[in-house]
Structures are given as structure tokens and as C-alpha cells.
Tab-separated table of C-alpha atoms in Angstrom:
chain	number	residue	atom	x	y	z
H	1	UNK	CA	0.000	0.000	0.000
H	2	UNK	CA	0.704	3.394	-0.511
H	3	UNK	CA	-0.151	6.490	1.509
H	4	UNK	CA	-0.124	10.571	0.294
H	5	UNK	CA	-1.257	12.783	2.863
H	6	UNK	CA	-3.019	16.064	2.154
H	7	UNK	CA	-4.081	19.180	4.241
H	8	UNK	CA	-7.005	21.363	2.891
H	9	UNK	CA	-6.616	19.032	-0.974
H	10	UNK	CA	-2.430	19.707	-1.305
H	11	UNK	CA	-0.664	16.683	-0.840
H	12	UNK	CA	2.161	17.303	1.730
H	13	UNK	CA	5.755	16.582	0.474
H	14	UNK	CA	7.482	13.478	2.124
H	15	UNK	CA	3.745	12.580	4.176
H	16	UNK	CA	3.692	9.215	2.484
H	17	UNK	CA	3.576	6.778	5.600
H	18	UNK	CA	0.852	5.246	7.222
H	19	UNK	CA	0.520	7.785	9.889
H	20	UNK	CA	1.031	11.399	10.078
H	21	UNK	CA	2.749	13.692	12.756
H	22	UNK	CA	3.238	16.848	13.050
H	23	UNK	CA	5.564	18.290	15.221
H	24	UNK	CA	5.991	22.117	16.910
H	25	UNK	CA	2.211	22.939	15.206
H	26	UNK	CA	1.386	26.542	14.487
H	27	UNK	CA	-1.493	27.998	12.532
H	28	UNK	CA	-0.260	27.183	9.221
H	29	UNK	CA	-1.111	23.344	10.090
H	30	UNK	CA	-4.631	23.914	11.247
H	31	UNK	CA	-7.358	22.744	8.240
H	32	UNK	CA	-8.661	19.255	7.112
H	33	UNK	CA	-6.147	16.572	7.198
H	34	UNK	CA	-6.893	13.234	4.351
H	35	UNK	CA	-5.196	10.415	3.286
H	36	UNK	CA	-5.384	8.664	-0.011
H	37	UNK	CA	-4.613	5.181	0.294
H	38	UNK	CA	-3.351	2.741	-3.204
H	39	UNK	CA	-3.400	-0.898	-3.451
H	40	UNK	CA	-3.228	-2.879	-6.741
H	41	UNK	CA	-7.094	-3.118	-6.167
H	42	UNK	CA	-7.195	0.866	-6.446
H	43	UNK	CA	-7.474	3.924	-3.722
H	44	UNK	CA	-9.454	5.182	-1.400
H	45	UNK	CA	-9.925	8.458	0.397
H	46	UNK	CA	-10.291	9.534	3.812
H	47	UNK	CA	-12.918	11.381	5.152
H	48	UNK	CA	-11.500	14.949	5.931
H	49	UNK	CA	-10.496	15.237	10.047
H	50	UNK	CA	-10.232	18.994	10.775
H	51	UNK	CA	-7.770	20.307	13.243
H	52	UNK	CA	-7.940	23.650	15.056
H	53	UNK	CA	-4.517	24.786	16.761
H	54	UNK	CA	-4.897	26.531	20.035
H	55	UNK	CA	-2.651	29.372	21.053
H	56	UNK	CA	-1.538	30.081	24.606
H	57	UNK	CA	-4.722	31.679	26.288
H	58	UNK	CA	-3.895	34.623	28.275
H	59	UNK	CA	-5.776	35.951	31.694
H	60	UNK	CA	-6.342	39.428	31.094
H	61	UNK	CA	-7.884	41.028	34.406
H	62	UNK	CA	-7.352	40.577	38.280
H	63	UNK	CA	-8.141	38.945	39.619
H	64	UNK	CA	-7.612	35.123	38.701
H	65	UNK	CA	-9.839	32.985	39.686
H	66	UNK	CA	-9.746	31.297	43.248
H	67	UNK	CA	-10.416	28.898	45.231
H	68	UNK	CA	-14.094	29.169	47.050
H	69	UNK	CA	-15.233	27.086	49.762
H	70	UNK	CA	-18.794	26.215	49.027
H	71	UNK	CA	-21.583	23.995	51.284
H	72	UNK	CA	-22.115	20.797	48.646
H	73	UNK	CA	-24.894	21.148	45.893
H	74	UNK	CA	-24.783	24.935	46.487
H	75	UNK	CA	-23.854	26.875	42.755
H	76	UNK	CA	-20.960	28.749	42.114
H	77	UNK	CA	-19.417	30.693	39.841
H	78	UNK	CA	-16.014	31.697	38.536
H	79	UNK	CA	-15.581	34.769	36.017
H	80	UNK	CA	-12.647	35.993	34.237
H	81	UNK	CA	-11.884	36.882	30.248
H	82	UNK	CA	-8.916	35.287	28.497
H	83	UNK	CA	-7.083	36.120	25.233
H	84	UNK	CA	-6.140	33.437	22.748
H	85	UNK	CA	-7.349	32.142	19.132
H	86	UNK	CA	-8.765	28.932	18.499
């Protein structure tokens, strides 16, 4: 068998073994990842697996959250915003 990986429909250069990795990801490797697989009976292809690369999120106001010491069963809340992409 033969395998040629592609992300968003370009095949990737030297992706060509049975399973893909890629290291040190940044944005540039997020889309939809596929494989076309050959045999002497013919190919096949993937369905399309998406991946999303997170960045760092970043706490923007004080404070951070922290600890509370609730009774059990009673609600709680913790609120904060954060910075990052998906």
C-alpha cells in the first residue's frame, strides 16, 4: 500500500507513511487533514479530520480565579476573560 497525505486538498511533500505527525504545530497546520490510500485493487480516500490549533490563552484582568469554599450542591461561579485564538 501506498499512503499521500493532504491538508485542505495539497498533498504534503514526504507525508507518504501510514501515519502522520506533526511536530511544533502553528497555525499554518490547522485545516482538514486526508489520506489517499493505493493498493493494486485501487485507492481510497479519507474522510476529511479537521484540526484547530490553540494558542496560549492569556488571563487578562485581576483577579484570577480562586479557590471558594462552598456547602455541597450549592452553585458557584467563577468569572474571568482570556485572550487566545482557536
Amino acid at each position: 500500500m501506498t499512503y499521500q497525505w493532504a491538508l485542505n486538498g495539497t498533498n504534503l511533500p514526504d507525508a507518504t507513511s501510514s501515519s502522520l505527525r506533526v511536530t511544533n504545530a502553528q497555525l499554518t497546520n490547522e485545516g482538514v487533514y486526508t489520506v489517499l490510500i493505493t493498493d493494486s485493487f485501487g485507492s481510497t480516500l479519507s474522510e476529511g479530520a479537521q484540526v484547530f490549533i490553540m494558542t496560549k490563552p492569556s488571563i487578562l484582568v485581576s483577579p484570577q480565579p480562586t479557590n471558594l469554599a462552598v456547602l455541597t450542591g450549592t452553585p458557584v461561579s467563577f468569572t474571568t476573560w482570556v485572550s487566545g485564538s482557536v
